[in-house]
Amino acid sequence: MSEDEEDERGGGGEGKRWSPDLVGGRGGGSGGGDPPPFSDQVLENVLENVIQFLDSRRDRNAASLVCRSWCRAEAQTRRDLFIGNCYAVSPARAVERFRRVRALVLKGKPRFADFNLVPPRWGAGFYPWLAALVPAYPWLERLCLKRMFVSDDDLFLLAKSFPSFRDLTLICCDGFGTAGLAAIAEHCRHLRVLDLIENDVEEEMVDWVSRFSTTSLESLVFDCVGCAVDLDALEALVARSPSLRRLRVNQHVSVAHLRRLMARAPQLTHLGTGSFGDGGGGGGEMEVADLRAAFAASRSLVCLSGFRDLAPEYLPAIYPVCANLTSLNLSFADITADQLMPVIIRCHNLQTFWVLDTVGDEGLRLVAATCKDLRELRVFPLDASEDSEGSVSDVGLTAISQGCRNLRSILYFCQRMTNAAVATMSENCQELVVFRLCIMGRHRPDYVTREPMDEGFGAIVMNCKKLTRLAVSGLLTDRAFGYIGKYGKLLRTLSVAFAGNTDLALRYVLEGCPKLQKLEIRDSPFGDAGLLSGIHHYYNMRFLWMNSCKLSIRGCKEVARRLPHLVVEVIRDKLEEDDVEAVEKLYLYRSLAGRRDDAPPFVEIL
Amino acid sequence: MEGGGSYGSDLDNLKATELRLGLPGTDEPKKLPSMLPRSSKWAILEATKRSSSEIKSVEKDQKPAAKAQIVGWPPIRSYRKNSYQAMKMEAETTGMYVKVSMDGAPYLRKIDLKVYKGYKELREALEDMFKCFSLGEISRMDESNVYEYAITYEDKDGDWMLVGDVPWEMFLSSCKRMRIMKGSEAKGLGSIP
């Protein structure tokens, strides 16, 4: 569920392949320590020269399993390290194996943390990793952190420790503020990318934009930074950044300022506007016309977003660029179908479209009529509550499926849905890789037939042969999970909420989906029997999350006992539990590092 | 706002006739404040109680009697949720009130233009509002197929314009006040769509 931007292409294997026999100094063979004979050294050099061309980490993981010398050669040539779970391996071990890493991706909390289901201070602190990276990778260039706790001090240390540092991307992180950003800006002289995406940024009123020392800035994304920035400094920064291609500002940037920024950077390809209205100042038609001229001059724009505080009469300003747009994000713009129409009919090259459900089924019909090459659609609910009206329904979904046959990924929030519409989509959109449907009212059946939504989701897994990610909702029985287990052979991520009847459902999935990596479940009647049915598979998964199900401490202990390399965390919201037996939240994941030493008191590791 | 007492009781009456889901006597859940303080996520967590037994008892599509907000459901990230709250609050509080006068009526009315989606709704609302004055119907046409009344508005530049010529949004941003004038006065404005 939700707007997670998981890169499905590369998902799955981690930097550390799960292979207890082959890693580090463990495993069989001679006592280790004898230097390889000369010819072996030559072989290794040759191997390195060949293996360095491997890009995909899955290929690299596979290559590293062949034999020890391949493993070594691969480790020496791996530049991009991906750690899907920061607790799956210790930092020391990672840097010891991979000596020449230039780019690191590190992910922390489980995804349900986005919905307040993981208590604060649970973990995923960046510092332990940073402390290992500083001495090990002085030439580190790129870093991407997702759902980690990063403090200002961490950013400060980061900025000072890596002279070649170029790209920093922070997604859904927290713990830092503008002071940390100022440090990055000031000390990273070769900074090319600073992308801050949906982080929880402390408002420290530190001016950071004026501190930038780089002249090679290519991308600056800061729409999640809540406080205002020095607009003159921002303009000056843009003016001295000839390589700037992506700029996404926050809502404190007015249309007048946006025009000036655009004038400074006509080469922009990605633009995120600030507030897109007159701000109550009564800018009038002149301002809209000037804005339109600014867009007309931005010939390279392919991606537009922002549109905060939208005044609908300002929308026509973007008409000049619509035909070139491949990506448009109107998900913060409260507009009707009528207001959407003149925009969307011009966007025939659109591949990615995010929108609010205020456009209704009619708006989606318009999208389906024009955007024939649409690959990704996300429809968000303005009123995200269970008893809201719901402006989009099965009608909109059907229209999309009929018009956008190339659809790969969909996220759709609604209140009313039918099995028929979902089945129609499964038949029309054979390219679907990601299908996430959120019927917001819990346990809602097909509103026409009153039946569970089993058949609809069944059709999805049956017909969409490329499906790797699925999120289900509505009234669902064990039958739906039977379908998923039977047909979801490529499924890697599954999100379940308020669904199923018995443990059978969980068993179907765990036994039927060999590629399952990430399973997150909430408020579903699954107990220990279901949990134990996955014992054969948990070592192949990145994680399992279950909250508000029917688990008991005994079942979880049993899993922990039988799988020693699994970390089984039982998380409590309040320390004094009435029922000590029941498990409120379970998070389990494979790990080479064993039990972590930074677990807070409300986490019990079995 | 003006119109003290009567306006207030109008509101109360409205509330009584309002269609809502849920048993009579239950109130709507309190709206969360839009600008949540730091660690806003946890304000929501603490402010709501979740009861899984409640959830399990809801087998069909019936709403539970006591509407409790579920943590993290629907699954929208706090950042987005907060933004939407702010958007909705703003839309609700900043009304676009303009005075409306009608020739022959003893007093004026005030309406919130933001409430209407387009001209048709506006016209219907005005009909409703002014029919108590028994001045005739706004939409009635006479023999020569001209409307008895013309709905006009004063724009930002002070000119009196015929309602309906420009796109709705443009009308919203330029309308300062409205006047429903008798057709005889409105000669020359042309027939109204």
XYZ file of C-alpha atoms in Angstrom, chain A residues 60-587:
528
model
C 27.188 -10.413 -9.007
C 25.621 -12.359 -6.189
C 25.416 -15.369 -8.428
C 29.009 -14.979 -9.585
C 30.233 -14.724 -6.032
C 28.831 -18.145 -5.253
C 30.829 -20.014 -7.844
C 33.957 -20.485 -5.817
C 36.169 -18.609 -3.428
C 38.309 -16.908 -6.014
C 35.275 -15.691 -7.888
C 33.887 -14.479 -4.625
C 37.044 -12.538 -3.941
C 37.254 -11.122 -7.437
C 33.665 -10.031 -7.308
C 34.138 -8.438 -3.914
C 37.097 -6.469 -5.163
C 35.241 -5.088 -8.126
C 31.886 -4.275 -6.620
C 31.419 -0.508 -6.628
C 27.729 -0.326 -5.888
C 26.665 -1.914 -2.641
C 23.028 -2.480 -1.840
C 22.002 -3.346 1.712
C 18.263 -3.953 1.789
C 18.122 -4.316 5.540
C 20.690 -2.474 7.625
C 20.459 -5.155 10.294
C 21.017 -8.100 7.970
C 24.763 -7.692 8.144
C 27.114 -5.798 10.384
C 28.862 -2.756 8.917
C 32.237 -4.207 9.785
C 31.569 -7.329 7.814
C 30.270 -5.461 4.812
C 33.276 -3.171 4.528
C 35.616 -6.047 5.105
C 34.304 -8.004 2.185
C 33.768 -5.160 -0.249
C 36.816 -2.980 -0.208
C 36.254 -0.659 -3.106
C 32.732 0.558 -2.793
C 31.886 3.947 -4.243
C 28.133 3.942 -3.873
C 25.951 2.605 -1.082
C 22.234 2.104 -0.734
C 21.069 1.397 2.788
C 17.551 0.702 3.972
C 16.383 0.667 7.545
C 12.915 0.447 9.003
C 10.243 -1.832 7.588
C 7.782 -0.116 5.300
C 4.914 -0.141 7.788
C 6.904 2.432 9.735
C 5.491 4.926 7.236
C 2.063 4.374 8.785
C 3.090 4.849 12.402
C 3.103 1.133 13.107
C 6.730 1.066 14.232
C 7.301 2.950 17.489
C 9.803 5.801 17.407
C 13.371 5.036 18.459
C 12.989 1.491 17.188
C 16.335 1.644 15.473
C 17.883 1.920 12.025
C 20.359 4.537 13.106
C 22.837 5.536 10.463
C 25.730 6.229 12.777
C 27.041 2.670 13.211
C 27.289 2.391 9.449
C 28.817 5.803 9.044
C 31.470 4.975 11.591
C 32.478 1.973 9.485
C 32.285 3.779 6.175
C 34.557 6.649 7.103
C 37.772 4.674 7.471
C 36.862 2.037 4.878
C 35.686 4.080 1.921
C 37.480 7.414 1.757
C 36.492 7.677 -1.896
C 32.813 7.195 -1.295
C 30.828 9.125 -3.865
C 27.183 8.263 -3.534
C 24.863 7.445 -0.697
C 21.173 6.651 -0.618
C 19.405 6.084 2.692
C 15.837 5.001 3.105
C 13.881 4.929 6.364
C 16.923 5.485 8.504
C 17.521 7.696 11.459
C 20.124 10.285 10.426
C 21.157 13.039 12.792
C 22.643 16.431 12.014
C 25.904 15.213 13.487
C 25.862 12.302 11.075
C 25.447 14.662 8.158
C 28.225 16.812 9.469
C 30.574 13.854 9.732
C 29.521 12.659 6.321
C 30.198 16.017 4.753
C 33.679 16.247 6.225
C 34.816 12.684 5.660
C 34.451 12.051 1.961
C 36.218 14.515 -0.315
C 34.814 12.991 -3.502
C 31.275 12.872 -2.249
C 28.794 13.649 -4.999
C 25.294 12.293 -4.509
C 23.140 12.228 -1.395
C 19.610 10.885 -1.508
C 17.518 10.646 1.643
C 14.108 9.012 1.450
C 11.663 8.827 4.358
C 14.395 9.454 6.874
C 14.188 11.456 10.063
C 16.393 12.855 12.765
C 18.070 15.652 10.861
C 17.291 19.256 10.104
C 18.475 22.249 8.189
C 21.668 22.388 10.218
C 22.731 19.055 8.780
C 21.782 20.214 5.304
C 23.926 23.291 5.774
C 26.891 21.083 6.578
C 26.384 19.034 3.439
C 25.998 22.136 1.321
C 29.064 23.780 2.702
C 31.566 20.941 2.800
C 30.679 18.813 -0.195
C 32.430 20.831 -2.828
C 31.660 18.438 -5.624
C 28.075 17.849 -4.735
C 25.975 16.973 -7.731
C 22.821 15.568 -6.222
C 20.937 16.471 -3.064
C 17.568 14.747 -3.184
C 15.408 14.954 -0.084
C 12.299 12.900 -0.617
C 9.516 12.767 1.960
C 11.766 13.095 4.969
C 10.682 14.397 8.315
C 12.957 17.421 8.495
C 13.423 19.347 11.718
C 12.773 23.025 11.240
C 15.874 24.545 12.684
C 15.745 27.893 10.874
C 19.265 27.478 9.659
C 19.891 28.994 6.285
C 21.381 26.186 4.237
C 20.790 27.213 0.657
C 23.294 30.013 0.818
C 26.002 27.617 1.981
C 26.393 25.620 -1.188
C 29.976 25.484 -2.340
C 29.535 23.292 -5.379
C 29.288 24.450 -8.948
C 28.360 21.074 -10.385
C 24.889 20.760 -8.957
C 22.668 18.600 -11.137
C 19.746 17.847 -8.925
C 18.204 19.619 -5.944
C 14.999 18.259 -4.452
C 13.732 19.753 -1.209
C 9.948 19.873 -1.324
C 9.734 18.072 2.008
C 11.681 20.755 3.842
C 9.035 22.624 5.737
C 10.689 25.941 6.359
C 11.285 28.751 3.948
C 14.618 29.134 2.227
C 16.517 32.242 1.246
C 15.099 32.820 -2.205
C 17.845 35.112 -3.392
C 20.411 32.545 -2.395
C 18.428 29.885 -4.225
C 18.324 31.970 -7.337
C 22.048 32.626 -7.113
C 22.682 28.917 -6.675
C 20.623 28.069 -9.723
C 22.355 30.765 -11.704
C 25.783 29.309 -11.012
C 24.792 25.694 -11.656
C 24.946 25.180 -15.398
C 24.485 21.420 -15.024
C 21.262 21.690 -13.063
C 18.629 19.412 -14.536
C 16.299 18.663 -11.664
C 14.852 21.191 -9.272
C 11.974 20.599 -6.884
C 11.285 23.414 -4.487
C 9.041 23.587 -1.456
C 5.765 25.428 -1.100
C 7.371 28.603 0.192
C 8.517 29.439 -3.308
C 5.938 31.617 -5.007
C 5.082 31.744 -8.660
C 6.997 34.977 -9.075
C 10.125 33.376 -7.732
C 9.567 30.246 -9.711
C 9.589 32.290 -12.897
C 12.932 33.776 -11.983
C 14.367 30.345 -11.211
C 13.102 28.978 -14.490
C 14.618 31.871 -16.340
C 17.965 31.020 -14.773
C 17.688 27.360 -15.664
C 16.014 26.893 -19.031
C 17.746 23.526 -19.370
C 15.747 21.911 -16.559
C 14.259 18.524 -17.289
C 12.509 17.957 -13.944
C 10.681 20.745 -12.189
C 8.750 20.707 -8.939
C 6.897 23.949 -8.396
C 6.242 25.591 -5.098
C 2.888 27.178 -4.525
C 1.065 27.486 -7.798
C -1.397 30.236 -7.126
C -1.591 33.901 -6.487
C -1.081 33.497 -2.768
C -4.022 35.785 -2.132
C -2.173 38.657 -3.684
C -4.403 38.785 -6.711
C -1.734 38.243 -9.290
C -4.275 38.085 -12.044
C -4.035 37.251 -15.679
C -0.744 39.015 -16.236
C 1.008 36.704 -13.852
C -0.459 33.646 -15.482
C 0.624 34.883 -18.884
C 4.170 35.540 -17.676
C 4.281 32.131 -16.096
C 3.130 30.571 -19.303
C 5.910 32.306 -21.154
C 8.384 30.884 -18.664
C 7.119 27.382 -19.354
C 7.212 27.981 -23.068
C 10.895 28.775 -22.724
C 11.644 25.546 -20.827
C 11.920 23.299 -23.785
C 13.505 20.378 -21.978
C 10.932 19.798 -19.287
C 9.715 16.226 -19.150
C 8.655 15.931 -15.525
C 6.434 18.289 -13.552
C 5.327 18.128 -9.943
C 4.517 20.360 -6.987
C 1.382 22.407 -7.618
C 0.862 23.181 -3.967
C -1.876 25.689 -3.053
C -3.059 25.512 -6.612
C -5.262 28.201 -8.059
C -6.891 26.443 -11.012
C -6.663 29.438 -13.304
C -2.892 29.029 -13.184
C -2.976 25.590 -14.725
C -3.076 26.821 -18.312
C 0.446 28.138 -17.765
C 1.799 24.632 -18.228
C 0.102 23.974 -21.560
C 3.265 24.717 -23.568
C 5.132 21.815 -21.997
C 2.361 19.234 -21.751
C 3.120 17.542 -25.021
C 6.656 16.753 -23.891
C 5.784 15.570 -20.428
C 6.441 11.964 -19.542
C 5.691 12.462 -15.863
C 3.107 14.669 -14.151
C 2.363 14.773 -10.460
C -0.849 16.578 -9.564
C -1.362 14.697 -6.328
C -1.373 17.850 -4.240
C -3.810 19.679 -6.481
C -7.475 19.605 -5.557
C -9.013 19.798 -9.015
C -12.089 18.514 -10.772
C -12.340 16.622 -14.020
C -13.261 19.838 -15.807
C -10.132 21.504 -14.543
C -8.000 18.516 -15.440
C -9.287 18.158 -18.953
C -7.491 20.918 -20.813
C -4.239 19.789 -19.247
C -4.494 16.083 -19.748
C -5.706 16.179 -23.336
C -2.409 17.774 -24.208
C -0.323 15.153 -22.424
C -0.284 12.359 -24.937
C 3.234 11.268 -24.054
C 2.572 10.824 -20.387
C 3.982 7.698 -18.803
C 3.672 8.508 -15.122
C 0.671 10.264 -13.620
C -0.106 10.929 -9.967
C -3.425 12.570 -9.188
C -5.998 13.209 -6.462
C -9.307 11.361 -6.550
C -11.099 14.701 -6.758
C -10.957 14.339 -10.526
C -13.344 11.433 -10.170
C -14.116 8.633 -12.576
C -14.710 11.225 -15.253
C -11.195 12.553 -14.862
C -9.792 9.068 -15.136
C -11.787 8.548 -18.285
C -10.057 11.564 -19.743
C -6.692 10.138 -18.786
C -7.542 6.838 -20.414
C -8.619 8.597 -23.579
C -5.375 10.496 -24.055
C -2.503 8.843 -22.263
C -2.100 5.757 -24.326
C 1.407 5.110 -23.162
C 0.692 5.421 -19.468
C 2.906 3.110 -17.413
C 2.320 4.218 -13.864
C -0.828 5.634 -12.280
C -1.383 6.644 -8.675
C -4.744 7.928 -7.465
C -4.669 9.324 -3.930
C -7.669 10.121 -1.724
C -8.085 13.690 -0.592
C -10.220 12.448 2.259
C -8.349 9.463 3.587
C -10.887 8.182 6.041
C -12.984 5.081 6.004
C -16.343 6.734 5.728
C -15.458 9.309 3.121
C -17.518 9.624 -0.031
C -14.902 8.291 -2.376
C -14.815 9.975 -5.722
C -13.344 7.217 -7.826
C -14.635 3.703 -8.221
C -14.719 0.630 -10.400
C -15.823 2.832 -13.272
C -12.582 4.767 -13.289
C -10.521 1.613 -12.961
C -12.257 0.009 -15.895
C -11.799 3.102 -18.024
C -8.094 3.153 -17.277
C -7.729 -0.502 -18.099
C -9.397 0.040 -21.431
C -7.343 3.035 -22.439
C -3.952 2.372 -20.936
C -2.990 -1.082 -22.091
C 0.682 -0.542 -21.323
C 0.092 0.015 -17.645
C 2.849 -1.453 -15.460
C 2.105 -0.047 -12.047
C -1.030 1.147 -10.349
C -1.877 2.443 -6.889
C -5.578 3.127 -6.482
C -7.447 4.332 -3.416
C -11.237 4.054 -3.551
C -14.329 3.212 -1.572
C -16.277 1.155 -4.077
C -14.941 -1.614 -6.240
C -16.169 -4.677 -8.104
C -14.564 -7.975 -8.959
C -15.553 -7.393 -12.543
C -13.537 -4.196 -12.826
C -10.464 -5.747 -11.280
C -10.779 -8.766 -13.543
C -11.146 -6.497 -16.560
C -7.949 -4.754 -15.634
C -6.200 -8.085 -15.294
C -7.228 -8.961 -18.808
C -6.489 -5.640 -20.443
C -3.237 -4.768 -18.750
C -0.963 -7.683 -19.266
C 2.131 -5.696 -18.498
C 1.196 -5.110 -14.874
C 4.093 -5.561 -12.505
C 2.671 -3.689 -9.527
C -0.981 -3.834 -8.528
C -1.974 -2.040 -5.342
C -5.627 -1.534 -4.683
C -6.763 0.057 -1.454
C -10.464 -0.111 -0.745
C -10.452 2.229 2.190
C -13.451 0.899 4.078
C -12.323 -2.247 5.815
C -13.851 -5.610 4.836
C -15.773 -4.081 1.961
C -17.139 -6.591 -0.528
C -17.903 -6.081 -4.205
C -20.538 -3.399 -3.858
C -22.646 -4.766 -6.691
C -22.606 -8.494 -6.045
C -21.891 -8.288 -2.309
C -19.344 -11.022 -2.716
C -15.806 -10.976 -1.389
C -13.113 -9.522 -3.627
C -11.486 -12.940 -3.995
C -12.243 -13.401 -7.660
C -10.947 -10.014 -8.678
C -7.575 -10.420 -7.028
C -7.530 -14.008 -8.207
C -7.849 -12.795 -11.757
C -4.965 -10.399 -11.223
C -2.517 -13.068 -10.123
C -3.740 -15.450 -12.731
C -3.641 -13.156 -15.739
C -0.835 -10.755 -14.972
C 2.088 -13.011 -15.526
C 4.697 -10.395 -14.758
C 3.294 -9.355 -11.416
C 5.893 -8.972 -8.677
C 4.147 -6.692 -6.225
C 0.611 -6.927 -4.885
C -1.385 -5.111 -2.219
C -4.849 -6.425 -1.447
C -7.838 -4.974 0.349
C -11.576 -5.282 0.750
C -13.406 -8.328 2.040
C -11.170 -11.307 1.346
C -11.461 -14.949 2.349
C -8.832 -17.679 2.393
C -9.789 -18.363 -1.181
C -8.091 -15.212 -2.375
C -4.867 -16.352 -0.761
C -5.293 -19.709 -2.370
C -5.238 -17.969 -5.716
C -2.187 -15.958 -4.736
C -0.333 -19.067 -3.676
C -1.315 -20.904 -6.791
C -0.591 -18.264 -9.384
C 1.693 -15.690 -7.815
C 4.886 -17.403 -8.797
C 6.834 -14.235 -9.431
C 5.438 -12.361 -6.482
C 8.086 -10.681 -4.337
C 6.174 -8.193 -2.228
C 2.755 -8.756 -0.717
C 0.809 -6.378 1.551
C -2.201 -7.675 3.427
C -4.584 -5.803 5.704
C -7.846 -6.857 7.360
C -8.098 -9.974 5.223
C -8.376 -13.750 5.357
C -10.201 -16.158 7.662
C -7.724 -18.741 8.942
C -4.079 -19.758 9.029
C -4.627 -21.561 5.760
C -4.442 -18.262 3.972
C -0.972 -17.563 5.270
C 0.068 -21.106 4.497
C -1.097 -20.859 0.921
C 1.084 -17.837 0.391
C 4.177 -19.044 2.196
C 4.069 -22.402 0.515
C 3.002 -21.213 -2.899
C 5.118 -18.163 -3.636
C 8.744 -19.193 -4.020
C 9.981 -15.726 -4.825
C 8.343 -13.990 -1.908
C 10.758 -11.540 -0.300
C 8.694 -9.095 1.681
C 5.473 -9.933 3.417
C 3.677 -7.360 5.513
C 0.432 -8.190 7.240
C -1.786 -6.268 9.611
C -5.021 -7.008 11.421
C -5.603 -10.416 9.921
C -6.594 -13.587 11.805
C -3.331 -15.489 11.311
C -1.748 -17.330 14.200
C 1.166 -19.527 15.097
C 0.222 -22.336 12.745
C 0.359 -19.966 9.813
C 3.611 -18.494 11.036
C 5.242 -21.886 11.341
C 4.230 -22.863 7.841
C 6.854 -20.461 6.503
C 9.839 -21.937 8.288
C 11.149 -23.415 5.075
C 11.153 -20.038 3.399
C 12.123 -17.344 5.893
C 15.819 -17.565 5.116
C 14.981 -16.610 1.556
C 13.056 -13.538 2.518
C 14.119 -10.080 3.414
C 11.501 -9.782 6.155
C 8.128 -10.699 7.518
C 6.070 -8.138 9.392
C 2.876 -8.980 11.223
C 0.920 -6.725 13.542
C -2.412 -7.148 15.277
C -2.760 -10.745 14.183
C -3.233 -13.797 16.370
C 0.342 -14.665 17.141
C 1.540 -15.859 20.487
C 4.950 -15.705 22.056
C 5.223 -19.481 21.884
C 4.900 -19.607 18.132
C 7.448 -16.864 17.678
C 9.873 -18.552 20.044
C 9.501 -21.743 18.082
C 10.460 -19.967 14.880
C 13.454 -18.391 16.588
C 14.532 -21.751 17.924
C 14.366 -23.492 14.588
C 15.992 -20.739 12.570
C 19.057 -19.486 14.413
C 20.048 -17.035 11.692
C 16.731 -15.303 11.832
C 16.275 -12.308 14.070
C 12.809 -12.477 15.584
C 11.696 -9.200 17.113
C 8.603 -8.857 19.226
C 7.690 -5.188 19.508
C 5.373 -3.847 22.148
C 3.683 -0.470 22.102
C 3.436 -0.268 25.849
C 5.854 -1.921 28.212
C 3.298 -3.167 30.710
C 1.289 -5.677 28.744
C -1.849 -7.203 30.132
C -1.518 -10.284 28.024
C 2.078 -11.465 28.000
C 1.323 -14.325 25.666
C -0.071 -12.356 22.765
C 2.309 -10.828 20.285
C 1.198 -7.429 19.045
C 3.942 -6.826 16.494
C 6.347 -9.269 14.953
C 9.238 -8.376 12.718
